[in-house]
Structures are given as structure tokens and as C-alpha cells.
XYZ file of C-alpha atoms in Angstrom:
711
model
C -2.182 -46.213 64.038
C -3.874 -46.993 60.554
C -2.062 -47.119 57.280
C -3.202 -43.928 56.110
C -2.089 -42.314 59.524
C 1.432 -43.810 58.954
C 1.879 -42.528 55.450
C 0.704 -38.921 56.395
C 3.176 -39.301 59.603
C 6.021 -40.276 57.214
C 5.440 -37.527 54.762
C 5.093 -34.913 57.466
C 8.105 -36.311 58.966
C 10.068 -35.993 55.630
C 8.842 -32.599 54.853
C 10.377 -31.470 58.329
C 13.611 -32.809 57.774
C 14.134 -31.270 54.157
C 15.708 -27.882 55.284
C 17.867 -29.525 57.750
C 18.759 -32.780 56.291
C 17.589 -33.505 53.078
C 19.306 -36.750 52.539
C 17.495 -38.032 55.839
C 14.198 -36.675 54.281
C 14.821 -38.836 51.146
C 15.733 -41.969 53.240
C 12.235 -41.642 55.379
C 10.264 -41.386 51.868
C 12.151 -44.307 50.238
C 11.520 -46.434 53.472
C 7.808 -44.974 53.179
C 7.847 -45.979 49.800
C 8.863 -49.564 50.477
C 6.374 -50.069 52.948
C 3.204 -48.528 51.252
C 4.046 -48.857 47.430
C 0.718 -47.767 46.174
C 0.160 -44.495 48.162
C 0.067 -41.617 45.821
C 1.228 -38.762 48.665
C 4.414 -40.428 49.336
C 5.559 -40.591 45.741
C 4.257 -37.229 44.927
C 6.227 -35.811 47.930
C 9.464 -37.646 46.648
C 8.769 -36.021 43.195
C 8.375 -32.287 44.692
C 11.509 -32.771 46.683
C 13.369 -33.273 43.746
C 11.763 -30.805 41.590
C 12.397 -28.233 44.203
C 15.914 -29.218 44.261
C 15.657 -28.953 40.590
C 17.675 -32.283 39.917
C 16.459 -32.945 36.568
C 16.913 -36.833 36.294
C 15.474 -38.039 39.183
C 12.625 -35.732 38.975
C 12.007 -36.876 35.575
C 12.021 -40.669 36.803
C 9.665 -39.953 39.702
C 7.401 -37.938 37.335
C 7.178 -40.986 35.027
C 6.298 -43.281 38.061
C 3.448 -41.262 39.213
C 1.982 -40.386 35.463
C 2.039 -44.231 34.929
C 0.716 -45.068 38.268
C -1.875 -42.415 39.318
C -2.839 -40.879 35.812
C -6.395 -39.835 37.387
C -4.832 -37.709 40.153
C -5.823 -34.057 39.532
C -2.441 -33.000 41.143
C -0.567 -34.859 38.637
C -2.242 -32.819 35.833
C -1.738 -29.609 37.194
C 1.723 -30.536 37.473
C 1.804 -31.553 33.759
C 0.009 -28.487 32.833
C 2.847 -26.340 34.315
C 5.207 -28.367 32.230
C 3.239 -28.384 29.141
C 2.994 -24.514 29.402
C 6.654 -24.095 29.872
C 6.968 -26.533 26.578
C 4.810 -23.943 24.678
C 6.180 -20.809 25.782
C 9.951 -20.082 24.480
C 10.868 -18.866 27.832
C 14.308 -18.775 28.798
C 13.591 -18.531 32.477
C 15.792 -20.985 34.456
C 12.809 -22.836 36.313
C 11.071 -22.956 32.596
C 14.197 -24.594 31.283
C 14.268 -27.313 34.133
C 10.708 -28.218 33.705
C 11.465 -28.884 29.948
C 14.424 -30.797 30.814
C 12.460 -32.958 33.149
C 9.876 -33.599 30.173
C 12.868 -34.627 27.995
C 13.883 -37.221 30.278
C 10.600 -39.105 29.974
C 10.259 -42.216 27.331
C 8.881 -41.185 23.670
C 5.605 -43.113 24.433
C 5.132 -41.652 27.666
C 5.629 -37.985 26.172
C 3.150 -38.602 23.498
C 0.524 -39.998 25.735
C 0.974 -37.282 28.473
C 0.616 -34.458 25.674
C -2.363 -36.298 24.218
C -3.868 -36.732 27.888
C -3.165 -32.982 28.548
C -5.003 -31.860 25.205
C -7.904 -33.922 26.405
C -7.991 -31.617 29.720
C -7.921 -28.421 27.678
C -11.464 -26.496 27.379
C -10.062 -23.543 25.905
C -9.713 -23.990 21.827
C -6.554 -21.859 21.617
C -4.886 -23.585 24.238
C -5.958 -27.084 23.294
C -4.781 -26.269 19.922
C -1.242 -25.182 20.939
C -1.181 -28.389 22.968
C -1.902 -30.530 20.013
C 0.341 -28.616 17.811
C 3.464 -29.369 20.278
C 2.350 -33.141 20.109
C 2.550 -32.870 16.114
C 5.869 -31.012 16.277
C 7.419 -33.475 18.524
C 5.933 -36.750 17.056
C 5.356 -36.172 13.130
C 3.765 -39.782 12.867
C 0.828 -38.244 14.691
C 0.359 -35.488 11.921
C -1.495 -38.424 9.796
C -3.772 -39.076 13.050
C -4.485 -35.633 14.153
C -3.317 -33.170 11.527
C -6.271 -32.408 9.600
C -8.664 -32.618 12.501
C -6.717 -30.011 14.287
C -6.695 -27.750 11.287
C -10.501 -28.164 10.550
C -11.194 -27.050 14.283
C -9.037 -24.026 14.024
C -10.936 -22.985 10.941
C -14.128 -23.820 12.607
C -13.343 -21.904 15.813
C -12.579 -18.753 13.475
C -16.099 -19.423 12.139
C -17.541 -19.425 15.504
C -15.974 -16.624 16.970
C -17.229 -14.517 13.999
C -13.988 -12.844 13.685
C -13.968 -9.860 11.265
C -10.332 -10.386 9.983
C -8.450 -13.724 8.807
C -5.229 -12.075 10.634
C -6.435 -13.784 14.013
C -4.956 -16.579 16.187
C -6.556 -19.317 14.932
C -5.728 -18.861 11.360
C -2.386 -17.867 12.342
C -1.851 -21.197 13.970
C -3.325 -23.021 11.095
C -1.324 -21.522 8.520
C 2.061 -20.955 10.239
C 2.161 -23.918 12.138
C -0.218 -26.813 11.334
C -0.485 -26.528 7.442
C 3.541 -26.862 6.737
C 3.359 -29.997 9.000
C 0.467 -31.390 6.963
C 1.940 -30.386 3.621
C 5.396 -31.689 4.342
C 4.389 -35.302 5.693
C 4.809 -37.728 2.896
C 2.261 -39.886 4.737
C -0.619 -37.578 4.092
C -2.780 -37.886 1.044
C -5.511 -35.276 0.821
C -7.886 -34.566 -1.933
C -7.224 -31.740 -4.180
C -10.329 -29.749 -3.092
C -8.987 -29.693 0.490
C -5.497 -28.650 -0.513
C -7.069 -25.834 -2.817
C -9.234 -24.961 0.436
C -5.991 -24.985 2.712
C -4.021 -22.924 0.010
C -6.781 -20.109 -0.146
C -7.022 -19.862 3.344
C -3.376 -19.385 3.719
C -3.041 -16.975 0.973
C -5.663 -14.612 2.265
C -3.905 -14.903 5.917
C -0.323 -13.972 4.516
C -1.829 -11.239 2.058
C -3.897 -9.587 4.756
C -1.227 -9.925 7.561
C 1.262 -8.038 5.197
C -1.069 -5.274 4.333
C -2.830 -4.789 7.598
C -2.716 -1.194 8.173
C -0.505 0.009 10.945
C -2.609 1.424 14.415
C -1.392 2.637 17.428
C -1.801 -0.638 19.442
C -0.013 -2.530 16.918
C 3.251 -1.228 16.782
C 6.181 -3.037 17.920
C 9.891 -1.841 18.030
C 11.914 -3.567 15.520
C 14.137 -6.072 17.442
C 17.230 -7.776 16.056
C 15.223 -10.612 15.178
C 12.179 -8.947 13.501
C 14.279 -6.179 11.871
C 15.584 -7.831 8.969
C 12.422 -9.285 7.933
C 12.191 -9.256 3.828
C 8.304 -8.465 4.113
C 6.124 -6.510 4.764
C 8.955 -3.996 3.882
C 12.464 -4.537 4.773
C 13.180 -2.754 7.953
C 9.875 -1.801 8.753
C 9.267 -1.163 12.483
C 5.543 -1.593 12.266
C 4.319 -4.701 13.248
C 0.912 -6.819 13.657
C 0.036 -7.728 17.143
C -2.475 -10.632 16.780
C -5.174 -10.794 19.506
C -4.657 -14.077 21.361
C -1.034 -14.354 20.825
C 2.358 -12.541 22.178
C 4.201 -10.154 20.165
C 6.637 -12.725 19.411
C 4.111 -15.144 18.284
C 2.265 -12.646 16.245
C 5.700 -12.258 14.159
C 5.489 -13.906 10.384
C 8.758 -14.086 8.987
C 9.028 -13.642 5.120
C 5.356 -14.160 4.272
C 5.525 -13.612 0.450
C 8.265 -16.276 0.314
C 6.253 -18.494 2.646
C 3.323 -18.128 0.379
C 5.409 -18.847 -2.496
C 6.881 -21.987 -0.991
C 3.459 -23.190 -0.157
C 2.161 -22.814 -3.484
C 5.053 -24.729 -4.899
C 4.442 -27.830 -2.358
C 0.791 -27.683 -3.366
C 1.533 -27.489 -6.893
C 3.697 -30.829 -6.765
C 0.915 -32.667 -4.661
C -1.962 -31.606 -6.998
C 0.299 -32.693 -10.164
C 0.553 -29.098 -11.804
C 1.381 -29.024 -15.554
C 4.729 -27.214 -15.773
C 5.088 -26.772 -12.151
C 8.817 -27.149 -11.288
C 9.157 -24.922 -8.063
C 9.047 -21.326 -9.061
C 11.734 -19.287 -7.397
C 10.118 -15.875 -7.937
C 6.535 -14.286 -8.534
C 7.554 -13.396 -12.141
C 8.562 -16.727 -13.064
C 5.518 -18.260 -11.571
C 3.519 -15.860 -14.055
C 5.381 -16.796 -16.957
C 4.793 -20.510 -16.384
C 1.009 -20.080 -16.019
C 0.936 -17.563 -19.106
C 2.794 -20.242 -21.121
C 0.370 -22.873 -19.700
C -2.872 -20.795 -20.498
C -1.689 -20.021 -24.120
C -1.132 -23.558 -24.678
C -4.159 -24.739 -22.972
C -6.176 -22.324 -25.007
C -5.597 -23.998 -27.851
C -6.195 -27.393 -26.449
C -9.761 -28.777 -25.648
C -12.010 -27.079 -23.141
C -11.648 -30.092 -20.510
C -7.720 -29.462 -20.340
C -8.301 -26.003 -19.923
C -10.997 -26.640 -17.132
C -8.535 -28.715 -15.369
C -5.871 -26.182 -15.150
C -8.435 -23.337 -14.417
C -7.798 -23.553 -10.796
C -3.828 -23.380 -11.084
C -3.738 -20.611 -13.641
C -6.171 -18.398 -11.147
C -4.498 -18.867 -7.735
C -0.970 -18.317 -9.297
C -2.124 -15.532 -11.249
C -4.063 -14.123 -8.300
C -0.851 -14.158 -6.063
C 1.331 -12.669 -8.286
C -1.270 -9.766 -8.892
C -1.561 -9.075 -5.106
C 2.065 -9.468 -4.771
C 3.166 -7.235 -7.247
C 0.239 -4.704 -6.579
C 1.012 -4.753 -2.815
C 4.759 -3.680 -3.914
C 3.464 -1.097 -6.304
C 0.998 0.248 -3.648
C 3.673 0.332 -0.867
C 5.786 2.761 -2.880
C 3.337 5.041 -3.948
C 1.402 5.121 -0.944
C 3.684 4.034 1.893
C 1.945 5.415 4.980
C -0.698 2.546 4.180
C 1.752 0.150 5.491
C 4.679 2.048 7.388
C 2.764 4.322 9.447
C 2.444 8.121 9.415
C 5.733 8.536 11.015
C 7.787 7.350 7.989
C 10.119 9.853 6.360
C 8.750 9.114 2.798
C 5.114 8.734 3.586
C 4.049 11.230 1.084
C 2.026 9.585 -1.644
C 2.738 9.653 -5.198
C 0.056 10.205 -7.872
C -0.406 8.730 -11.329
C -1.358 11.833 -13.813
C -1.636 12.498 -17.242
C 1.348 13.973 -18.688
C 0.815 17.658 -19.684
C 3.973 18.620 -21.220
C 2.472 19.097 -24.859
C 0.122 21.542 -23.295
C 2.704 24.110 -24.389
C 4.100 22.415 -27.501
C 0.818 21.420 -29.671
C 0.276 24.955 -30.999
C 1.598 26.375 -34.256
C 2.881 29.588 -34.055
C 2.203 31.922 -37.185
C 4.388 34.747 -36.913
C 6.990 36.053 -34.518
C 7.387 39.634 -33.595
C 10.551 41.146 -35.288
C 11.355 43.793 -32.401
C 11.795 40.578 -29.683
C 13.763 38.599 -32.576
C 12.570 35.454 -30.416
C 13.936 32.124 -31.335
C 13.256 28.468 -30.064
C 15.953 26.832 -28.235
C 17.669 24.037 -30.046
C 16.340 21.401 -27.469
C 12.969 22.830 -27.461
C 10.350 19.701 -27.989
C 8.573 19.391 -31.126
C 4.963 17.858 -32.067
C 4.921 14.077 -32.746
C 5.348 12.712 -36.252
C 2.314 10.801 -38.095
C 4.848 7.686 -37.520
C 4.501 7.966 -33.906
C 0.538 8.483 -34.431
C 0.928 5.116 -36.398
C 2.265 3.255 -33.467
C -0.287 4.678 -31.034
C -3.078 3.434 -33.527
C -1.542 -0.132 -33.152
C -2.162 0.226 -29.091
C 1.329 0.813 -28.072
C 1.681 0.996 -24.253
C 1.572 3.785 -22.264
C 4.720 5.346 -21.081
C 5.019 6.205 -17.295
C 7.510 9.169 -16.569
C 9.323 9.220 -13.215
C 11.832 11.414 -11.708
C 14.392 8.876 -10.699
C 16.046 11.436 -8.313
C 13.077 11.663 -6.390
C 12.106 7.728 -6.393
C 15.055 5.828 -6.213
C 13.505 2.467 -6.731
C 11.217 3.708 -9.722
C 12.284 0.998 -12.103
C 11.126 -1.897 -9.518
C 8.072 0.291 -8.636
C 6.989 0.542 -12.358
C 8.010 -3.261 -13.092
C 5.666 -4.341 -10.277
C 2.706 -2.080 -11.734
C 3.436 -3.770 -15.381
C 3.274 -7.415 -14.024
C 0.457 -6.844 -11.921
C -1.534 -5.425 -14.858
C -0.568 -8.538 -16.864
C -1.902 -10.866 -14.207
C -5.028 -8.933 -14.211
C -5.216 -9.249 -18.076
C -4.535 -12.850 -17.786
C -7.321 -13.415 -14.910
C -9.836 -11.670 -17.610
C -8.872 -13.296 -20.758
C -11.028 -16.124 -20.200
C -14.770 -16.409 -18.839
C -13.683 -19.330 -16.734
C -10.889 -17.747 -15.321
C -12.465 -14.520 -14.344
C -15.431 -16.237 -13.062
C -13.064 -18.056 -10.386
C -10.735 -14.979 -9.631
C -14.310 -13.177 -8.936
C -15.089 -15.922 -6.277
C -11.917 -15.526 -4.606
C -12.285 -11.595 -4.448
C -15.541 -12.274 -3.047
C -14.467 -14.781 -0.267
C -11.490 -12.485 0.565
C -13.570 -9.311 0.624
C -11.045 -7.473 -1.593
C -13.644 -4.690 -2.041
C -12.508 -3.482 1.248
C -8.789 -3.645 0.611
C -7.763 0.087 0.197
C -4.355 -0.448 -0.990
C -5.843 -2.729 -4.053
C -8.530 -0.051 -4.611
C -5.442 2.571 -5.052
C -3.699 -0.364 -7.560
C -6.844 -0.872 -9.425
C -7.733 2.814 -9.795
C -4.282 3.358 -11.068
C -4.414 0.600 -13.537
C -7.771 2.052 -15.012
C -6.128 5.252 -15.329
C -3.081 3.619 -17.357
C -5.885 1.869 -19.583
C -7.547 5.135 -20.169
C -10.758 3.873 -18.683
C -11.490 7.438 -17.211
C -15.391 6.749 -16.416
C -14.801 3.740 -14.602
C -11.421 5.458 -12.845
C -13.887 8.007 -11.402
C -16.260 5.215 -9.917
C -13.061 3.586 -8.462
C -11.850 6.887 -6.877
C -15.189 7.356 -5.311
C -14.959 4.075 -3.591
C -11.327 4.727 -2.814
C -12.090 8.067 -1.037
C -14.964 6.118 1.050
C -12.568 3.655 2.164
C -9.808 6.102 3.056
C -12.402 8.110 5.086
C -13.269 4.921 6.979
C -9.621 4.032 7.608
C -8.983 7.399 8.756
C -11.917 7.317 11.243
C -10.809 4.031 12.579
C -7.389 5.143 13.064
C -7.696 8.607 14.220
C -5.092 9.268 11.534
C -2.904 12.744 11.567
C -4.443 15.462 9.209
C -1.252 16.074 7.198
C -1.098 12.643 6.158
C -5.015 12.237 5.418
C -4.911 15.520 3.674
C -2.048 14.151 1.156
C -4.045 11.076 0.451
C -7.249 12.970 0.034
C -5.343 15.266 -2.413
C -4.205 12.356 -4.133
C -7.600 11.115 -4.981
C -8.988 14.600 -6.083
C -6.225 15.595 -8.222
C -6.764 12.136 -9.840
C -10.353 12.856 -10.434
C -9.593 16.329 -11.956
C -7.116 14.562 -14.425
C -9.806 12.213 -15.180
C -12.581 14.502 -15.641
C -10.214 16.593 -17.942
C -9.569 13.475 -19.978
C -13.069 13.281 -20.467
C -13.904 16.762 -21.627
C -15.609 17.758 -18.662
C -13.375 20.821 -17.964
C -15.503 22.489 -15.536
C -15.494 19.838 -12.985
C -11.872 19.277 -13.624
C -11.428 22.912 -12.745
C -13.375 22.477 -9.488
C -11.481 19.647 -8.024
C -8.269 21.379 -9.144
C -9.108 24.357 -7.196
C -10.158 22.018 -4.294
C -6.767 20.698 -4.063
C -4.916 24.064 -4.607
C -6.739 25.437 -1.720
C -4.975 23.093 0.687
C -1.863 23.619 -0.855
C 1.291 25.916 0.527
C 2.942 27.718 -2.525
C 6.922 26.635 -2.528
C 9.951 28.753 -3.433
C 9.966 29.341 -7.168
C 13.654 28.597 -7.474
C 13.459 25.113 -5.922
C 10.384 24.250 -7.713
C 12.033 25.279 -10.998
C 15.210 23.026 -10.373
C 12.554 20.144 -9.947
C 10.964 21.236 -13.239
C 14.026 21.258 -15.227
C 15.038 17.803 -13.779
C 11.367 16.655 -15.145
C 11.908 18.225 -18.576
C 11.503 14.781 -21.258
C 14.642 14.646 -23.479
C 12.832 12.742 -26.057
C 10.121 14.154 -28.325
C 6.766 14.221 -26.689
C 4.047 11.400 -27.234
C 1.225 13.451 -27.612
C -1.739 12.636 -25.377
C -0.651 9.265 -24.595
C 1.981 9.472 -21.598
C 1.404 9.502 -17.837
C 3.628 11.009 -15.128
C 4.212 9.570 -11.481
C 5.050 12.315 -9.183
C 4.908 12.847 -5.560
C 1.968 14.404 -4.088
C 3.256 17.486 -2.497
C 2.608 20.995 -2.822
C 5.962 21.361 -4.733
C 5.159 18.797 -7.376
C 1.326 19.076 -7.499
C 0.872 23.047 -7.747
C 2.770 23.141 -11.054
C 0.433 20.099 -12.415
C -2.540 21.979 -11.198
C -1.495 24.961 -13.127
C -0.827 23.203 -16.377
C -4.312 21.178 -16.004
C -6.176 24.577 -15.563
C -4.118 25.966 -18.651
C -5.287 22.661 -20.745
C -8.904 23.475 -19.659
C -8.857 27.022 -20.633
C -6.613 26.854 -23.438
C -9.421 25.110 -25.794
C -11.835 27.710 -25.120
C -9.451 30.654 -25.510
C -8.509 29.680 -28.963
C -11.651 28.980 -30.459
C -13.395 31.032 -33.106
C -15.663 32.985 -30.700
C -14.017 35.630 -28.718
C -13.570 34.908 -25.066
C -11.433 37.454 -23.527
C -12.026 36.266 -19.914
C -10.616 32.691 -20.931
C -7.803 34.252 -22.861
C -6.725 36.233 -19.938
C -6.731 33.184 -17.503
C -4.454 31.476 -20.035
C -2.180 34.293 -20.251
C -2.043 34.502 -16.477
C -1.194 30.662 -16.014
C 1.301 30.612 -19.202
C 3.625 32.524 -16.686
C 4.332 29.108 -14.807
C 7.297 27.370 -16.390
C 8.154 30.171 -18.437
C 9.393 30.159 -21.507
C 7.885 26.689 -22.138
C 4.561 28.380 -23.053
C 5.823 31.402 -25.211
C 4.844 29.696 -28.377
C 1.060 29.548 -26.731
C 1.641 33.150 -25.495
C 2.547 34.608 -28.922
C -0.586 32.958 -30.443
C -2.557 34.741 -27.937
C -1.251 37.810 -28.696
C -1.724 37.334 -32.267
C -5.704 36.647 -31.407
C -5.629 39.910 -29.524
C -3.960 41.605 -32.470
C -6.696 40.212 -34.797
C -9.431 41.182 -32.576
C -8.187 44.730 -32.159
C -8.892 45.099 -28.523
C -8.598 43.015 -25.368
C -10.229 43.185 -21.988
C -8.940 41.582 -18.941
C -9.424 43.445 -15.469
C -7.323 41.086 -13.659
C -4.035 41.666 -15.707
C -2.363 43.936 -13.326
C -3.233 41.777 -10.252
C -1.629 38.542 -11.552
C 0.706 39.169 -14.496
C 3.966 39.981 -13.425
C 6.022 38.239 -16.122
C 8.456 40.913 -17.827
C 8.549 39.355 -21.417
C 4.679 39.570 -21.267
C 4.678 43.131 -19.686
C 6.754 44.206 -22.489
C 4.726 42.613 -25.035
C 1.279 44.082 -23.819
C 3.392 47.673 -23.709
C 4.261 47.123 -27.449
C 0.667 46.146 -28.708
C -0.317 49.716 -27.534
C 2.489 51.184 -29.872
C 1.792 52.282 -33.667
C 4.200 49.616 -34.409
C 2.416 46.917 -32.215
C -0.834 47.666 -33.951
C -2.377 50.178 -31.354
C -4.465 47.561 -29.821
C -7.188 48.763 -27.474
C -6.360 47.335 -24.130
C -8.842 47.678 -21.476
C -6.787 46.327 -18.325
C -7.758 47.207 -14.740
C -4.869 48.289 -12.447
C -4.659 47.355 -8.910
C -7.035 49.117 -6.632
C -5.076 52.345 -5.687
C -2.424 52.032 -8.468
C -4.390 54.707 -10.132
C -5.522 57.855 -8.935
C -8.063 58.374 -11.336
C -10.256 55.841 -13.479
C -10.641 56.718 -16.922
C -13.013 54.995 -19.073
C -11.335 53.801 -22.375
C -13.083 54.799 -25.563
C -12.356 54.524 -29.177
C -9.993 57.497 -28.805
C -7.414 56.773 -26.357
C -6.860 60.107 -23.942
C -3.279 61.195 -22.961
C -4.518 60.511 -19.456
C -5.182 57.128 -19.971
C -1.672 56.599 -21.754
C 0.112 58.001 -18.652
C -1.922 56.002 -16.390
C -1.222 52.780 -18.366
C 2.333 53.812 -18.422
C 2.349 54.383 -14.408
C 0.708 50.703 -14.270
C 3.262 49.148 -16.242
C 6.098 50.757 -14.201
C 4.707 49.691 -11.161
C 4.109 46.150 -12.271
C 7.670 45.878 -13.635
C 8.849 46.411 -9.901
C 6.622 43.230 -8.961
C 8.621 41.111 -11.188
C 10.664 39.417 -8.426
C 7.710 38.355 -6.489
C 7.344 34.642 -5.989
C 5.623 33.272 -9.049
C 3.817 30.428 -7.045
C 2.612 32.775 -4.670
C 1.100 34.970 -7.218
C -0.577 32.265 -9.298
C -2.017 30.449 -5.796
C -3.572 33.574 -4.866
C -4.997 33.650 -8.405
C -6.487 30.350 -7.973
C -7.853 31.206 -4.600
C -9.148 34.576 -5.139
C -10.730 33.922 -8.615
C -12.155 30.842 -7.778
C -15.888 31.328 -8.900
C -14.931 33.401 -12.169
C -12.645 30.432 -12.938
C -15.319 27.886 -12.662
C -17.739 29.900 -14.436
C -15.406 30.533 -17.354
C -15.750 26.821 -18.350
C -18.686 25.107 -19.864
């Protein structure tokens, strides 16, 4: 019998004895190995028996022998591939734990060599990167040799694959696994340009990861490990699943904190001026603000040297604070449409002065009306002087509706400061524009929302309208991609349209403002009057009004938006109604709208009455359709009396209310008086109707007339 035949016989005999007498099988193989020490099959069979019996130490010794003595055998590499796969996966499976134990018994140099060889056997880029990453984590000294090349290969693979998002498996491995090993290795010495490149890549990934919109296939139930993350959004159940990675591998814990730590490390490696390891984003902004102020006074060369530091730090503070602001005002972008608080908030002009900027020249003695002690007054000349000096605008928020209002407004303020600093010098603005172009920030809906609100805050209404058009386009694109729920998308559409109306009003484009308002009102459902009134009472400012300067942040719900629409429509018609030229239609619209939030508009109503008295007549055919306020009805009834001036009123009652229609002439007939009295009595019976239902019907039914009434 030949030697090969002898070896095969001995292996076969040992394999037959394993189930009956494993010790006898082991003895046969020891004998066979002694006789034929260079035969691979004998040694591999010995390893297989120990592996199947899960004897870690002996299996490890035998694996070491066959790896050293037979490194070219394909069976060996298949076995090593199984072991390294167990090492890469955090599986708690018993057999996987055994395989990891076998690997741990090997000497360190052998482990290193085995991982390097295994890496060479991989043809899949991602698998090869994971294998090499395993090597770098176990042997930090290898980072100097392989760290940068691994990072570059991952970034190159991302480019070759032409992926449409930085939130991909290659970038995730580079940012979260490879880059920390490179930055924290004291033996590494990278050029500043490469550090900046890596920092930009990492920052883009973290920001896009945090702000990635939730999708149906990207929702992971919050486990105990993931549920406590600080970012994005503590307690958020939506998580990003990255293609090519498992759910667990896709999770990035505390991305904002990681990014801040990375900036501090890079800053120390680049010898940034004034960098001492910032503990927060606000502290980071404070330091670069001081640096920018100092360097502006210094030579231009020094400023150019610090430009990169200022731009990246300010940019990260800007995106961090803008994200937290937008996550508060439009939470459905990041929390999904199932969020309990997913209704957006909208930043609008504060219209509280719409009732208070009119001086009333007379009071009707028979009513003996009196302003309440707490009624708001117009601003003083001192206030106007303050405004002329460029005082920041005040944003009013109802703190009972937004518990985190102070934090939200602080994020908004800090983001604006960062933006201003980035645009305070041409070189800073140029570098920031490069970052925005590389990251395609023009496609970030959430950032467009912030930019729009910032422009509105700055009073740049024409630019705000352009920004709102871009925002609507991005919103429609997102809704198509996500097949979003109609309720949420309608709310977000209302948010953009109502801001457009507010901007048109601020620009004096009242017809456009009215068109946008009526478009919004058509999609609203009038709420219970008492519920809305209680909210309006909570919102009443306790200090004197800052005329035409304040903003208001309100929830984008029917309960909050319908009152604003009515106020803004009133503001549009008010200027036309009280001009020297007679316009009974506009004046009638004003009277109807003044019923909202009564008696806030009592002074303005009295001015309207004064104007009617001066005219001696008034015609408004929709009076009895929409005026149900008892004080107003009483005032108009008084105007027809001798004491009231016998004003000629042409008010067409509701259809069917009058049996006969009398043409009102200069001499008022007894029949018309009786018809008017009956109409008034019947109108009084309607005073209990829900006013918001009446005014909502007014906006819907009279849409064409309302728009045509404005220039």
C-alpha cells in the first residue's frame, strides 16, 4: 500500500471510531501524524475532531499548526473565513463564541498574519474593509501602516458606487470605525489638508444621519440599547437602516456629541488658536467669535490661517442649532407622522397691533363704553427710537403649548449668530459656500425651513418668498418619495402658504396675501369658539405692543391658524376701509372680521361707525349673513334712530327672512322700518352660533368678492 493510501486509511479509520470511542480515534490520528508529519488531511482531521467537540485549547493549537504548515490549502482559508466572520459579527451564538475562543488562543503575531491573509482573500470591498478594520482594532500598531489606506479605499468605493447619500455603509465604516482609530493614534502624523478633508466627510455623515427623514423601511423599534440616545431626538423610535449593514450596525450613538469630540481632536492636531476642547456647541461658537474678532484686527495672513477653523466650527454650530430648532417646529421631519406632537409650528408676523393702532375720536354716550385697565396702548416715541437702532425682533410663544420654547428660541438665536458670522467676511462666506455646495445643502428641506424663518425674522420678505417656493418644491418631492399621510402633508403645506401670506402682507401685496389666506382657510376646520378663546386669552401680551416688529410662533392647527388668518385679512382690509375714499364693501368686510376676538377690536369698530355716520349712509348686502355680534347689532339699530343720526342703511337680509323687498330711498318707509326691525330680531337669535363657523363660511362663500375688493 502506498503512503497516500496509508494516510487515507488511517483518517478513515479514525473517523469511523469517533462516534464509538473518540479517544481511540485520537490515538489513531496521533500515530498517523507521527508516521506522516507532512500530511495535511491527517492534521486537518485532528483539528476537525477537536472543533466538533468544541475543545477550545486543543482546537486552537491544531489550527495554529495547519495555518503555519499548510498556509496555501483552500480548506484552511475556508475555516479561517468562518472564524473571522464570527469575529466581525457580535453574535452571542454558542458556536460563534467557541470560534472566537479558538482565535484568541492563537499567538498575537499569528492572529495579525491570519487577519492580513484573510483580508487578501476578500474580493468584496465592504467585507475586505471589515476584515482590515478587525485587524486595526486588535492591533493598534497596524493603524500607522493600514489606517489611511483603508480610509481612502472606503471613500473611493463610495465614489465608484455613485451613492446618492453620504449615509451609506462605506462612509459609516470610515467615520465611525476607521477615523477614530486614525485620529486617536499618537503615531499618526497627517497633513492638515487631509485632516480637514476627513473632518468634512465625517461632519457631513453625522448631520445627514441625524436629519435623515424616517421611512417605512427604515423604522426600528427602539430597543433598550438604542432608546436612550441623546441624538437624534431622545426617545425617538425612528432609526436609520443603512444599506449593506445590519440594524444594529446601522445605529450611531450620540452623533452630535461624537462630532463635537472629533472637532476637538482635529483642532488639537491642527494647533487651532484658542482651542481648549469645547464642551458644547455654544462654547465652540463663543471661542471662534472671539477669534474672529481678534483676527479681524490682525493681519490678513493670520485671518486666512484661521479661516478654515472658523468656517468649520461655525458651520457645525449652525447645523446643530438649526436642526434642533427645526425638530421643534416641524417634528414630523425626524420623528415620523405617528408622532403625538407632529403638528408643525409656524413663524408669523405678530398682529396684536391690528386692533390698537387706531385713535378713537368719540364714544357713543348711550353705550358708556370704557377701555379696560389692562387694554394695550400704542408704543411711545422711546420705543420707536429703540427700533430705529436695530433692536432684535421679539418672538412670542405660548409656553403652555411649547414646553421647550426657551431652548427652541435659543437654538434659533445661536443658529442666526453662526450664519451672521459666516457671512461677516468674504473669505468666510466663500469657504462656507464650498461646504454647502459639496454637501448639497440646497436639497436639505429641514435647513431650508430654518433659512426661511431666519429671512422672515430679518424682514427680508422678498427673499423669504423665494425661499418658501424652494421649500414647497422640496416638500412636494419628499411627500412623493415617502407617500406621506395626507393629514401631515396638508399641515406642512399650510405652514408654507400661511408664511407666504404673511410675507405678501408685509410687502404691501394685500390681494396676494388674501388669496393665500383663503387657500389656507379652505383646508381648515373651525373649532369650538370657547376653546379657541381660552387659548387666545393665554396668548394676550402682558406688555405694551412693539408695533410692527414682533413675531409669533404658533402651532399650525385650525385652532391657532384660523384666528391668525382672520386677523391678517382684517389688517389687509383695514387700510382700504379707512382711506378718504369711500369703500363700503371693504368697510363691511372689516366689520365682519372685527367680530373675532371681541372686544379687542371695539375701538376699530367705533371708528368704522364714525365713518358711516360721516357718510350718512352705508351699504353692505352681506350684513345679515355674517354679523351676529350683539354689540354690533345694537349699534347699527341705534344708527337708524333720530339720536343715532338717522343713517341710511342698505343691509340686505338673509334670503327668506323678509317676505317683501323694499328699495330703500331717501324717505324711509314704514314697511322698510318694520322689515329692518324683524331682521334685527331674527339676527339677535343667531348670536349663540359658533362665531368661527360663521367667519369660516364667510371666507369660503365670499372668496371671490374678498379678493376682488383688494388692489
